[in-house]
Amino acid sequence: MNVSPVEPQMLSDLSVASDRGSAALVAGLKAYFRSGSTAELAWRRRQLIQLRKMLTENEARFIQALREDLHKAPQESYLTEISFLYNDIDHTLKHLKKWVRPRKVSSPLLAQPAKSYIKPEPLGVVLIIGAWNYPLQLLLSPLVPVIAAGNCAVVKPSELSPAVSHLIAELLPRYLDNDAFACVEGAVAETTGLLEQRWDHIMYTGGGRVGKIIMSAASKHLTPVTLELGGKSPCIVADDADIETAARRIAWGKFTNAGQTCIAPDYVLCTRHTADRLVPAISKAVQQMFGRNPRQSADYGRIVNSQHTLRLADLLGDGEVIFGGEVDAGECYMAPTLMRCVNLDSPVMQEEIFGPLLPVVELEEFGKVEEFVNEREKPLALYIFTRSDAIADRILSLCSSGNACVNDCMMFMLAQDLPFGGVGASGIGCYHGEHGFKTFSHYKAVMKRKNILDVDLRYAPYTNRKYKWLKMLQR
Ligand code: NAD
């Protein structure tokens, strides 16, 4: 964004102007929402089809923008961003008619004759705030259920992925109903202006620090929030794991998008015996994927900016680098890196890494893994590599996490019927498939009564006879 020097007075004028802009925008969207147009099933379907068309007709441009922002390989962008959205939209279009249907439930004897049902209704105008690491998917994947549920929305892409942000801002108004949807670009000031408005729901993806700012702004209007946050996702490797397969899958989970994935394994947890076999196997898997010099690989990503690269470089001192470790802040490059003997009290084990650096933490005995995980914040994802169902089930039942995967990393994201979301410090609420539709709908309880038969048991004056009958009927 180009910012020219301005006087303090001018700055406050600008922020007032932008607040007015946000207020007018939200008022317009609310008025359209109240017209009832967005509740029509045909309208929702049309918008979803248009959103898909926006992606198909501009696929090459999105792939190019993702390359510019994060040096993503086209295949990676296709798998983790674009095809992900195609599947999301197709799945929603296939099931939407069923999801919107009111669901009948029984009515109590005292209320007969009556019909009771639960009717999903749209919430209104939703604010979607995206993050930079999957800048397309994380902004539009929430928009799919927002549309499906019949809402209007403002999307706010991350300023740290400007190429994707500009492209969405350019294309969205060309494809979607402009009375119902808008894209607002910008950073903290613009987001703050948006957060001052009264929304019917706020969907935020990003770190927990800003998550608190979002929740506090939402609380002023009692606006419900969905917070898709992050944290340290442990990757537990048992002694009986298939080491070769585990290594390949962990390397893929950790080093895709140069480790800048909210559900990437943050650290490995295993015994020394397993670490001795796993570390060389992961190093081999990295070389198979990105060659001996990943910097020259067209398939290996870059860190989003030099500030984050320097943050990651600082973490290299928190343990012993076994593999990788090369950093070039000018090029936003950090090699896929493995560390051992990390200091558990140092930043590498206290903060979410969010980069291509994988510490392998060794435990004296494998039986301590649950304790290790449970002493820390509840993670967004938990990975367990083992051949034993008993080990997997024990860890799954003792350790809470937003999502979990046995013998792989991140693959649950592809299952449309699984909810995606955190728990505790890793997030509030969930989406994907019908779970997203539910998040952006209100399930209204409706009872329709008839005027015939008006049993007088509930009306005063209360008598012993009425009391006796009431007790019989309400048993
Ligand atoms: P980011 O810097 O892109 O910030 C996210 C959004 O918050 C942006 O749109 C940004 O403009 C806005 N923002 C930043 N500061 C703000 C402020 N002071 N007030 C209002 N809005 C503000 O992303 P990030 O926070 O660096 O993202 C990384 C974090 O997000 C990691 O913790 C990661 O695990 C998490 N994440 C979670 C998911 C998920 O689906 N659960 C997905 C991706 C990233």
Short mmCIF file of C-alpha atoms and ligand atoms in Angstrom, two decimals:
data_model
loop_
_atom_site.label_atom_id
_atom_site.label_comp_id
_atom_site.label_asym_id
_atom_site.label_seq_id
_atom_site.Cartn_x
_atom_site.Cartn_y
_atom_site.Cartn_z
CA MET A 1 0.00 0.00 0.00
CA ASN A 2 1.33 3.47 -0.82
CA VAL A 3 1.21 5.76 2.16
CA SER A 4 2.25 9.39 1.82
CA PRO A 5 3.28 11.42 4.89
CA VAL A 6 0.27 13.05 6.58
CA GLU A 7 -0.24 15.36 9.54
CA PRO A 8 -1.76 13.84 12.74
CA GLN A 9 -4.96 15.86 12.21
CA MET A 10 -5.23 14.52 8.68
CA LEU A 11 -4.70 10.98 9.98
CA SER A 12 -7.66 11.25 12.34
CA ASP A 13 -9.73 12.74 9.50
CA LEU A 14 -8.78 9.76 7.34
CA SER A 15 -9.76 7.25 9.99
CA VAL A 16 -13.11 9.02 10.52
CA ALA A 17 -13.65 8.95 6.77
CA SER A 18 -12.80 5.27 6.60
CA ASP A 19 -15.10 4.52 9.56
CA ARG A 20 -17.87 6.35 7.71
CA GLY A 21 -17.05 4.27 4.65
CA SER A 22 -17.26 1.04 6.64
CA ALA A 23 -20.49 2.14 8.31
CA ALA A 24 -22.10 3.00 4.96
CA LEU A 25 -20.91 -0.29 3.47
CA VAL A 26 -22.37 -2.36 6.31
CA ALA A 27 -25.63 -0.36 6.26
CA GLY A 28 -26.02 -1.06 2.54
CA LEU A 29 -25.38 -4.78 2.97
CA LYS A 30 -27.82 -4.95 5.88
CA ALA A 31 -30.53 -3.25 3.86
CA TYR A 32 -30.03 -5.77 1.05
CA PHE A 33 -30.05 -8.66 3.52
CA ARG A 34 -33.37 -7.42 4.95
CA SER A 35 -34.87 -7.46 1.45
CA GLY A 36 -34.83 -11.26 1.71
CA SER A 37 -33.05 -11.79 -1.63
CA THR A 38 -30.12 -13.67 -0.09
CA ALA A 39 -32.42 -16.18 1.61
CA GLU A 40 -33.58 -17.57 -1.75
CA LEU A 41 -32.03 -20.94 -2.47
CA ALA A 42 -31.64 -20.07 -6.17
CA TRP A 43 -29.68 -16.90 -5.29
CA ARG A 44 -27.33 -18.82 -3.01
CA ARG A 45 -26.69 -21.46 -5.69
CA ARG A 46 -26.07 -18.75 -8.29
CA GLN A 47 -23.48 -17.04 -6.10
CA LEU A 48 -21.67 -20.31 -5.42
CA ILE A 49 -21.58 -21.12 -9.14
CA GLN A 50 -20.24 -17.63 -9.82
CA LEU A 51 -17.56 -18.03 -7.17
CA ARG A 52 -16.46 -21.28 -8.82
CA LYS A 53 -16.47 -19.54 -12.19
CA MET A 54 -14.26 -16.78 -10.79
CA LEU A 55 -11.72 -19.44 -9.80
CA THR A 56 -11.84 -21.51 -12.99
CA GLU A 57 -11.65 -18.52 -15.32
CA ASN A 58 -8.74 -17.00 -13.40
CA GLU A 59 -6.92 -20.11 -12.17
CA ALA A 60 -3.62 -19.15 -13.84
CA ARG A 61 -3.75 -15.67 -12.32
CA PHE A 62 -4.36 -17.05 -8.83
CA ILE A 63 -1.48 -19.51 -9.24
CA GLN A 64 0.76 -16.62 -10.32
CA ALA A 65 -0.34 -14.44 -7.38
CA LEU A 66 0.37 -17.27 -4.92
CA ARG A 67 3.79 -17.66 -6.51
CA GLU A 68 4.45 -13.94 -6.02
CA ASP A 69 3.34 -13.88 -2.40
CA LEU A 70 4.78 -17.16 -1.14
CA HIS A 71 6.72 -18.76 -4.00
CA LYS A 72 4.20 -21.62 -4.00
CA ALA A 73 4.64 -24.24 -6.70
CA PRO A 74 1.63 -24.44 -9.06
CA GLN A 75 0.84 -28.02 -8.01
CA GLU A 76 0.94 -27.04 -4.35
CA SER A 77 -1.33 -24.04 -4.95
CA TYR A 78 -3.71 -26.25 -6.87
CA LEU A 79 -3.86 -28.96 -4.18
CA THR A 80 -3.96 -26.79 -1.06
CA GLU A 81 -5.86 -23.73 -2.27
CA ILE A 82 -7.68 -23.99 -5.59
CA SER A 83 -8.90 -27.59 -5.85
CA PHE A 84 -9.69 -27.37 -2.16
CA LEU A 85 -12.16 -24.59 -2.99
CA TYR A 86 -13.60 -26.44 -6.00
CA ASN A 87 -14.34 -29.43 -3.75
CA ASP A 88 -15.80 -27.17 -1.09
CA ILE A 89 -18.15 -25.46 -3.55
CA ASP A 90 -19.15 -28.70 -5.34
CA HIS A 91 -19.87 -30.47 -2.07
CA THR A 92 -21.97 -27.53 -0.88
CA LEU A 93 -23.93 -27.30 -4.14
CA LYS A 94 -24.62 -31.04 -3.95
CA HIS A 95 -25.97 -31.00 -0.40
CA LEU A 96 -27.38 -27.50 0.03
CA LYS A 97 -30.99 -28.44 -0.68
CA LYS A 98 -30.87 -30.97 2.16
CA TRP A 99 -29.11 -28.59 4.59
CA VAL A 100 -31.63 -25.76 4.18
CA ARG A 101 -34.62 -28.05 4.75
CA PRO A 102 -36.45 -27.48 8.06
CA ARG A 103 -36.19 -30.55 10.31
CA LYS A 104 -39.39 -31.77 11.97
CA VAL A 105 -39.33 -32.67 15.67
CA SER A 106 -42.07 -34.02 17.97
CA SER A 107 -44.44 -31.72 19.88
CA PRO A 108 -45.41 -32.35 23.53
CA LEU A 109 -48.86 -33.64 24.42
CA LEU A 110 -49.84 -30.45 26.21
CA ALA A 111 -49.14 -28.42 23.04
CA GLN A 112 -51.17 -30.63 20.70
CA PRO A 113 -52.29 -30.15 18.00
CA ALA A 114 -49.02 -28.59 16.76
CA LYS A 115 -46.13 -28.95 14.37
CA SER A 116 -42.59 -28.29 15.60
CA TYR A 117 -39.56 -27.87 13.44
CA ILE A 118 -36.05 -26.41 13.34
CA LYS A 119 -35.45 -23.97 10.53
CA PRO A 120 -31.94 -22.79 9.62
CA GLU A 121 -32.00 -19.07 8.89
CA PRO A 122 -29.18 -16.79 7.74
CA LEU A 123 -27.47 -14.62 10.36
CA GLY A 124 -27.12 -11.42 8.31
CA VAL A 125 -23.87 -9.68 7.41
CA VAL A 126 -20.65 -11.56 8.17
CA LEU A 127 -17.11 -10.18 8.36
CA ILE A 128 -14.43 -12.62 7.18
CA ILE A 129 -10.83 -11.73 8.08
CA GLY A 130 -8.22 -13.88 6.33
CA ALA A 131 -4.58 -14.77 7.01
CA TRP A 132 -1.62 -14.70 4.62
CA ASN A 133 -0.36 -18.27 4.64
CA TYR A 134 -3.16 -19.73 2.50
CA PRO A 135 -4.46 -16.35 1.39
CA LEU A 136 -7.00 -17.63 -1.11
CA GLN A 137 -8.32 -20.71 0.62
CA LEU A 138 -8.60 -19.18 4.09
CA LEU A 139 -10.60 -16.23 2.80
CA LEU A 140 -12.92 -17.99 0.35
CA SER A 141 -13.45 -21.30 2.12
CA PRO A 142 -15.41 -19.51 4.90
CA LEU A 143 -17.24 -17.51 2.22
CA VAL A 144 -18.67 -20.73 0.74
CA PRO A 145 -20.76 -21.62 3.83
CA VAL A 146 -21.51 -17.92 4.43
CA ILE A 147 -23.15 -17.79 0.99
CA ALA A 148 -24.72 -21.25 1.39
CA ALA A 149 -26.40 -20.14 4.61
CA GLY A 150 -27.85 -17.06 2.84
CA ASN A 151 -25.72 -14.27 4.31
CA CYS A 152 -24.06 -11.13 2.99
CA ALA A 153 -20.35 -10.67 3.67
CA VAL A 154 -17.33 -8.41 3.66
CA VAL A 155 -14.05 -10.22 3.09
CA LYS A 156 -10.79 -8.69 4.34
CA PRO A 157 -7.71 -10.41 2.88
CA SER A 158 -4.36 -10.25 4.66
CA GLU A 159 -2.13 -7.33 3.70
CA LEU A 160 0.90 -9.62 3.98
CA SER A 161 -0.10 -11.48 0.79
CA PRO A 162 -0.75 -8.43 -1.42
CA ALA A 163 -0.85 -10.15 -4.84
CA VAL A 164 -3.70 -12.45 -3.80
CA SER A 165 -5.39 -9.64 -1.88
CA HIS A 166 -5.43 -7.32 -4.94
CA LEU A 167 -6.63 -10.10 -7.23
CA ILE A 168 -9.56 -10.99 -4.99
CA ALA A 169 -10.45 -7.30 -4.64
CA GLU A 170 -10.43 -6.99 -8.42
CA LEU A 171 -12.36 -10.15 -9.26
CA LEU A 172 -14.92 -10.61 -6.51
CA PRO A 173 -17.09 -7.64 -7.58
CA ARG A 174 -17.03 -8.89 -11.18
CA TYR A 175 -18.53 -12.26 -10.29
CA LEU A 176 -20.63 -11.92 -7.12
CA ASP A 177 -23.74 -9.88 -6.32
CA ASN A 178 -22.34 -6.45 -5.39
CA ASP A 179 -25.32 -5.68 -3.19
CA ALA A 180 -24.39 -8.60 -0.96
CA PHE A 181 -20.59 -8.89 -1.03
CA ALA A 182 -17.60 -6.60 -0.79
CA CYS A 183 -13.87 -6.92 -0.41
CA VAL A 184 -12.03 -4.42 1.78
CA GLU A 185 -8.24 -4.47 1.52
CA GLY A 186 -5.93 -3.12 4.18
CA ALA A 187 -4.02 -3.69 7.39
CA VAL A 188 -4.58 -2.84 11.05
CA ALA A 189 -6.25 0.57 10.53
CA GLU A 190 -8.76 -0.72 7.98
CA THR A 191 -9.51 -3.85 10.03
CA THR A 192 -9.98 -1.73 13.14
CA GLY A 193 -12.48 0.43 11.23
CA LEU A 194 -14.36 -2.68 10.14
CA LEU A 195 -14.35 -4.10 13.68
CA GLU A 196 -16.11 -0.99 14.97
CA GLN A 197 -19.17 -1.88 12.92
CA ARG A 198 -21.96 -4.12 14.13
CA TRP A 199 -21.71 -7.50 12.38
CA ASP A 200 -23.91 -10.54 12.72
CA HIS A 201 -20.88 -12.82 12.85
CA ILE A 202 -17.10 -12.40 12.63
CA MET A 203 -14.95 -15.14 11.20
CA TYR A 204 -11.25 -14.60 11.88
CA THR A 205 -8.24 -16.68 10.88
CA GLY A 206 -4.86 -15.77 12.33
CA GLY A 207 -2.86 -15.68 15.54
CA GLY A 208 -4.25 -15.65 19.09
CA ARG A 209 -2.97 -12.16 19.94
CA VAL A 210 -5.17 -10.54 17.29
CA GLY A 211 -7.86 -13.13 18.06
CA LYS A 212 -8.28 -11.44 21.45
CA ILE A 213 -8.64 -8.02 19.76
CA ILE A 214 -11.33 -9.48 17.48
CA MET A 215 -13.21 -11.07 20.37
CA SER A 216 -13.05 -7.91 22.43
CA ALA A 217 -14.40 -5.80 19.53
CA ALA A 218 -17.14 -8.37 18.92
CA SER A 219 -18.17 -8.36 22.58
CA LYS A 220 -19.26 -4.70 22.34
CA HIS A 221 -22.17 -5.81 20.15
CA LEU A 222 -22.45 -9.38 21.50
CA THR A 223 -21.46 -10.54 18.03
CA PRO A 224 -20.68 -14.26 17.77
CA VAL A 225 -17.19 -15.15 16.56
CA THR A 226 -15.44 -18.05 14.94
CA LEU A 227 -11.72 -17.86 15.67
CA GLU A 228 -9.46 -20.11 13.63
CA LEU A 229 -6.18 -19.80 15.49
CA GLY A 230 -2.94 -21.74 15.68
CA GLY A 231 -0.54 -23.11 18.27
CA LYS A 232 1.98 -25.88 18.62
CA SER A 233 0.70 -29.08 17.01
CA PRO A 234 2.61 -32.11 18.33
CA CYS A 235 3.59 -35.01 16.13
CA ILE A 236 3.95 -38.14 18.23
CA VAL A 237 5.94 -41.01 16.74
CA ALA A 238 5.73 -44.29 18.62
CA ASP A 239 8.54 -46.86 18.61
CA ASP A 240 6.47 -49.23 16.49
CA ALA A 241 5.74 -46.65 13.73
CA ASP A 242 6.53 -47.33 10.07
CA ILE A 243 9.49 -44.94 10.09
CA GLU A 244 9.95 -44.53 6.33
CA THR A 245 6.29 -43.67 5.71
CA ALA A 246 6.09 -41.49 8.82
CA ALA A 247 9.20 -39.56 7.75
CA ARG A 248 7.85 -38.87 4.26
CA ARG A 249 4.47 -37.74 5.56
CA ILE A 250 5.93 -35.61 8.36
CA ALA A 251 8.34 -33.98 5.88
CA TRP A 252 5.42 -33.19 3.58
CA GLY A 253 3.26 -31.85 6.45
CA LYS A 254 6.07 -29.71 7.85
CA PHE A 255 7.77 -28.36 4.73
CA THR A 256 4.78 -27.69 2.46
CA ASN A 257 4.48 -23.90 2.15
CA ALA A 258 7.83 -23.71 3.97
CA GLY A 259 6.17 -24.75 7.21
CA GLN A 260 3.75 -21.82 7.22
CA THR A 261 0.69 -23.95 7.80
CA CYS A 262 -1.44 -23.65 10.92
CA ILE A 263 -1.81 -27.45 11.12
CA ALA A 264 1.82 -28.29 10.25
CA PRO A 265 3.46 -30.57 12.81
CA ASP A 266 5.19 -28.06 15.08
CA TYR A 267 7.53 -30.55 16.78
CA VAL A 268 8.10 -34.30 16.94
CA LEU A 269 7.76 -36.17 20.21
CA CYS A 270 9.36 -39.61 20.47
CA THR A 271 11.95 -41.69 22.33
CA ARG A 272 15.68 -41.36 21.64
CA HIS A 273 15.65 -44.76 19.93
CA THR A 274 12.97 -43.57 17.47
CA ALA A 275 14.63 -40.16 16.99
CA ASP A 276 17.86 -41.91 15.93
CA ARG A 277 15.98 -43.64 13.08
CA LEU A 278 13.52 -40.86 12.27
CA VAL A 279 15.91 -37.92 11.85
CA PRO A 280 17.92 -39.51 8.98
CA ALA A 281 14.68 -40.73 7.39
CA ILE A 282 13.15 -37.21 7.42
CA SER A 283 16.40 -35.74 6.04
CA LYS A 284 16.27 -38.31 3.21
CA ALA A 285 12.61 -37.50 2.50
CA VAL A 286 13.42 -33.77 2.33
CA GLN A 287 16.21 -34.42 -0.18
CA GLN A 288 13.88 -36.58 -2.28
CA MET A 289 11.30 -33.78 -2.38
CA PHE A 290 13.49 -30.69 -2.77
CA GLY A 291 16.94 -32.00 -3.79
CA ARG A 292 20.26 -31.36 -2.07
CA ASN A 293 19.81 -27.59 -2.30
CA PRO A 294 16.15 -26.70 -1.62
CA ARG A 295 16.90 -23.06 -2.44
CA GLN A 296 17.12 -24.09 -6.09
CA SER A 297 13.99 -26.21 -6.00
CA ALA A 298 11.03 -24.73 -7.87
CA ASP A 299 8.82 -26.65 -5.45
CA TYR A 300 10.07 -25.15 -2.19
CA GLY A 301 8.36 -22.04 -0.81
CA ARG A 302 9.67 -18.87 0.79
CA ILE A 303 8.95 -17.18 4.11
CA VAL A 304 6.31 -14.48 3.76
CA ASN A 305 8.71 -11.60 4.54
CA SER A 306 12.18 -10.85 5.88
CA GLN A 307 10.86 -10.02 9.36
CA HIS A 308 9.41 -13.52 9.74
CA THR A 309 12.63 -14.98 8.25
CA LEU A 310 14.70 -13.21 10.92
CA ARG A 311 12.28 -14.38 13.63
CA LEU A 312 12.82 -17.97 12.46
CA ALA A 313 16.59 -17.52 12.20
CA ASP A 314 16.65 -16.51 15.89
CA LEU A 315 15.10 -19.87 16.82
CA LEU A 316 18.09 -21.77 15.40
CA GLY A 317 20.04 -21.00 18.57
CA ASP A 318 17.51 -22.80 20.79
CA GLY A 319 18.93 -26.28 20.10
CA GLU A 320 21.27 -28.33 17.93
CA VAL A 321 20.76 -28.04 14.17
CA ILE A 322 21.07 -31.55 12.68
CA PHE A 323 20.02 -30.82 9.12
CA GLY A 324 19.48 -27.64 7.10
CA GLY A 325 19.72 -24.37 9.00
CA GLU A 326 20.70 -22.13 6.06
CA VAL A 327 18.98 -18.75 6.06
CA ASP A 328 18.98 -15.89 3.56
CA ALA A 329 16.80 -13.11 4.93
CA GLY A 330 17.16 -11.06 1.72
CA GLU A 331 15.60 -13.89 -0.26
CA CYS A 332 13.20 -14.86 2.56
CA TYR A 333 14.72 -18.32 2.43
CA MET A 334 15.10 -20.83 5.21
CA ALA A 335 16.14 -24.39 4.42
CA PRO A 336 14.08 -27.30 5.75
CA THR A 337 15.68 -27.72 9.15
CA LEU A 338 15.77 -30.43 11.81
CA MET A 339 16.81 -29.73 15.40
CA ARG A 340 17.54 -31.95 18.39
CA CYS A 341 18.36 -31.22 22.03
CA VAL A 342 16.10 -28.15 22.07
CA ASN A 343 15.69 -26.17 25.25
CA LEU A 344 12.06 -26.68 26.31
CA ASP A 345 11.94 -23.23 27.92
CA SER A 346 13.24 -21.42 24.83
CA PRO A 347 11.08 -19.68 22.18
CA VAL A 348 11.34 -22.62 19.73
CA MET A 349 9.36 -24.74 22.22
CA GLN A 350 7.29 -21.96 23.77
CA GLU A 351 5.94 -20.26 20.62
CA GLU A 352 4.32 -21.57 17.46
CA ILE A 353 7.19 -22.02 14.97
CA PHE A 354 5.22 -21.39 11.74
CA GLY A 355 8.23 -22.04 9.52
CA PRO A 356 10.39 -24.87 8.14
CA LEU A 357 12.04 -25.78 11.41
CA LEU A 358 11.25 -29.09 13.08
CA PRO A 359 12.52 -29.81 16.60
CA VAL A 360 12.62 -33.47 17.60
CA VAL A 361 11.96 -33.72 21.32
CA GLU A 362 13.12 -36.92 22.98
CA LEU A 363 11.30 -38.40 25.95
CA GLU A 364 12.86 -40.84 28.42
CA GLU A 365 9.87 -43.12 27.99
CA PHE A 366 7.05 -43.09 25.45
CA GLY A 367 4.42 -43.36 28.23
CA LYS A 368 5.04 -39.67 29.06
CA VAL A 369 3.69 -38.30 25.76
CA GLU A 370 0.20 -37.54 27.01
CA GLU A 371 1.58 -35.69 30.02
CA PHE A 372 3.89 -33.65 27.76
CA VAL A 373 1.00 -32.66 25.46
CA ASN A 374 -1.46 -31.97 28.27
CA GLU A 375 0.93 -29.69 30.15
CA ARG A 376 0.68 -27.29 27.19
CA GLU A 377 -2.15 -25.40 25.43
CA LYS A 378 -4.65 -27.52 23.51
CA PRO A 379 -3.25 -27.85 19.98
CA LEU A 380 -5.02 -27.24 16.68
CA ALA A 381 -3.84 -30.59 15.34
CA LEU A 382 -2.39 -33.73 16.89
CA TYR A 383 -0.53 -36.36 14.90
CA ILE A 384 0.19 -39.90 16.01
CA PHE A 385 2.31 -42.35 14.05
CA THR A 386 1.93 -45.92 15.28
CA ARG A 387 0.96 -49.38 14.04
CA SER A 388 -1.02 -49.95 17.24
CA ASP A 389 -4.70 -49.02 17.49
CA ALA A 390 -4.42 -49.25 21.27
CA ILE A 391 -1.65 -46.61 21.39
CA ALA A 392 -3.50 -44.32 18.97
CA ASP A 393 -6.80 -44.66 20.86
CA ARG A 394 -5.16 -44.06 24.23
CA ILE A 395 -3.55 -40.82 23.06
CA LEU A 396 -6.73 -39.73 21.24
CA SER A 397 -8.79 -40.24 24.36
CA LEU A 398 -6.34 -38.60 26.79
CA CYS A 399 -5.24 -35.58 24.70
CA SER A 400 -7.63 -32.89 23.50
CA SER A 401 -6.96 -31.20 20.15
CA GLY A 402 -8.93 -29.39 17.47
CA ASN A 403 -8.25 -32.10 14.90
CA ALA A 404 -6.25 -35.31 14.88
CA CYS A 405 -4.74 -37.65 12.33
CA VAL A 406 -3.26 -41.11 12.82
CA ASN A 407 -0.37 -42.11 10.54
CA ASP A 408 -0.49 -38.94 8.45
CA CYS A 409 -0.45 -35.15 8.65
CA MET A 410 -3.10 -32.64 7.57
CA MET A 411 -5.08 -35.09 5.40
CA PHE A 412 -8.28 -34.58 7.42
CA MET A 413 -8.58 -31.25 5.62
CA LEU A 414 -9.67 -33.10 2.49
CA ALA A 415 -12.66 -34.80 4.18
CA GLN A 416 -15.62 -32.52 3.52
CA ASP A 417 -17.70 -34.02 6.32
CA LEU A 418 -15.12 -33.43 9.04
CA PRO A 419 -15.36 -30.14 10.96
CA PHE A 420 -12.25 -27.98 11.04
CA GLY A 421 -11.53 -25.82 14.06
CA GLY A 422 -9.53 -25.48 17.24
CA VAL A 423 -10.24 -26.00 20.91
CA GLY A 424 -9.07 -23.91 23.87
CA ALA A 425 -6.22 -21.64 22.78
CA SER A 426 -6.27 -23.03 19.22
CA GLY A 427 -9.68 -21.64 18.37
CA ILE A 428 -13.41 -21.27 18.83
CA GLY A 429 -15.98 -22.81 16.48
CA CYS A 430 -15.50 -24.71 13.26
CA TYR A 431 -16.41 -24.84 9.57
CA HIS A 432 -16.12 -26.94 6.38
CA GLY A 433 -19.05 -28.67 4.70
CA GLU A 434 -22.28 -28.78 6.69
CA HIS A 435 -20.40 -27.67 9.82
CA GLY A 436 -19.72 -24.34 8.11
CA PHE A 437 -23.35 -24.07 7.05
CA LYS A 438 -24.36 -24.58 10.70
CA THR A 439 -21.81 -22.00 11.92
CA PHE A 440 -23.28 -19.29 9.69
CA SER A 441 -26.94 -20.19 10.30
CA HIS A 442 -29.23 -19.69 13.23
CA TYR A 443 -31.31 -22.78 13.96
CA LYS A 444 -34.67 -21.25 14.73
CA ALA A 445 -37.08 -23.31 16.82
CA VAL A 446 -40.62 -22.99 15.47
CA MET A 447 -43.88 -24.34 16.79
CA LYS A 448 -47.07 -23.91 14.76
CA ARG A 449 -50.27 -24.42 16.74
CA LYS A 450 -53.89 -24.83 15.71
CA ASN A 451 -56.74 -22.89 17.20
CA ILE A 452 -58.86 -25.93 17.85
CA LEU A 453 -58.62 -27.59 21.25
CA ASP A 454 -57.37 -25.22 23.92
CA VAL A 455 -56.75 -27.38 26.98
CA ASP A 456 -57.21 -25.10 30.00
CA LEU A 457 -54.78 -26.89 32.32
CA ARG A 458 -52.16 -24.13 32.02
CA TYR A 459 -54.56 -21.25 32.71
CA ALA A 460 -55.42 -19.84 36.11
CA PRO A 461 -57.37 -20.29 38.24
CA TYR A 462 -55.29 -23.34 39.20
CA THR A 463 -57.26 -26.15 40.80
CA ASN A 464 -56.38 -29.51 42.32
CA ARG A 465 -58.06 -31.24 39.36
CA LYS A 466 -55.90 -29.30 36.88
CA TYR A 467 -52.80 -30.01 38.95
CA LYS A 468 -53.56 -33.76 38.93
CA TRP A 469 -54.00 -33.79 35.15
CA LEU A 470 -50.93 -31.65 34.60
CA LYS A 471 -48.81 -34.12 36.58
CA MET A 472 -50.21 -37.02 34.58
CA LEU A 473 -49.62 -35.36 31.19
CA GLN A 474 -46.21 -33.92 31.98
CA ARG A 475 -44.77 -37.17 33.38
P1 NAD B 1 -1.98 -12.07 9.58
O1 NAD B 1 -0.83 -11.20 9.96
O2 NAD B 1 -2.33 -12.23 8.14
O3 NAD B 1 -3.22 -11.57 10.42
C1 NAD B 1 -4.48 -12.12 10.23
C2 NAD B 1 -5.46 -11.02 9.95
O4 NAD B 1 -5.58 -10.17 11.10
C3 NAD B 1 -5.04 -10.13 8.79
O5 NAD B 1 -6.15 -9.98 7.93
C4 NAD B 1 -4.62 -8.84 9.44
O6 NAD B 1 -4.88 -7.70 8.65
C5 NAD B 1 -5.47 -8.80 10.69
N1 NAD B 1 -4.84 -8.06 11.78
C6 NAD B 1 -3.52 -8.05 12.10
N2 NAD B 1 -3.30 -7.26 13.18
C7 NAD B 1 -4.51 -6.75 13.53
C8 NAD B 1 -4.95 -5.87 14.56
N3 NAD B 1 -4.11 -5.34 15.45
N4 NAD B 1 -6.26 -5.58 14.61
C9 NAD B 1 -7.12 -6.09 13.73
N5 NAD B 1 -6.77 -6.94 12.73
C10 NAD B 1 -5.48 -7.26 12.63
O7 NAD B 1 -1.78 -13.52 10.10
P2 NAD B 1 -1.02 -14.04 11.35
O8 NAD B 1 -1.72 -13.64 12.60
O9 NAD B 1 0.45 -13.82 11.21
O10 NAD B 1 -1.30 -15.60 11.04
C11 NAD B 1 -0.52 -16.58 11.55
C12 NAD B 1 -1.29 -17.28 12.63
O11 NAD B 1 -2.54 -17.69 12.14
C13 NAD B 1 -0.60 -18.53 13.11
O12 NAD B 1 -0.75 -18.60 14.51
C14 NAD B 1 -1.38 -19.63 12.45
O13 NAD B 1 -1.35 -20.85 13.13
C15 NAD B 1 -2.76 -19.04 12.42
N6 NAD B 1 -3.55 -19.63 11.35
C16 NAD B 1 -4.63 -20.37 11.69
C17 NAD B 1 -5.37 -20.98 10.70
C18 NAD B 1 -6.57 -21.83 11.02
O14 NAD B 1 -7.31 -22.15 10.09
N7 NAD B 1 -6.79 -22.20 12.26
C19 NAD B 1 -5.01 -20.81 9.38
C20 NAD B 1 -3.92 -20.02 9.08
C21 NAD B 1 -3.19 -19.41 10.07
#
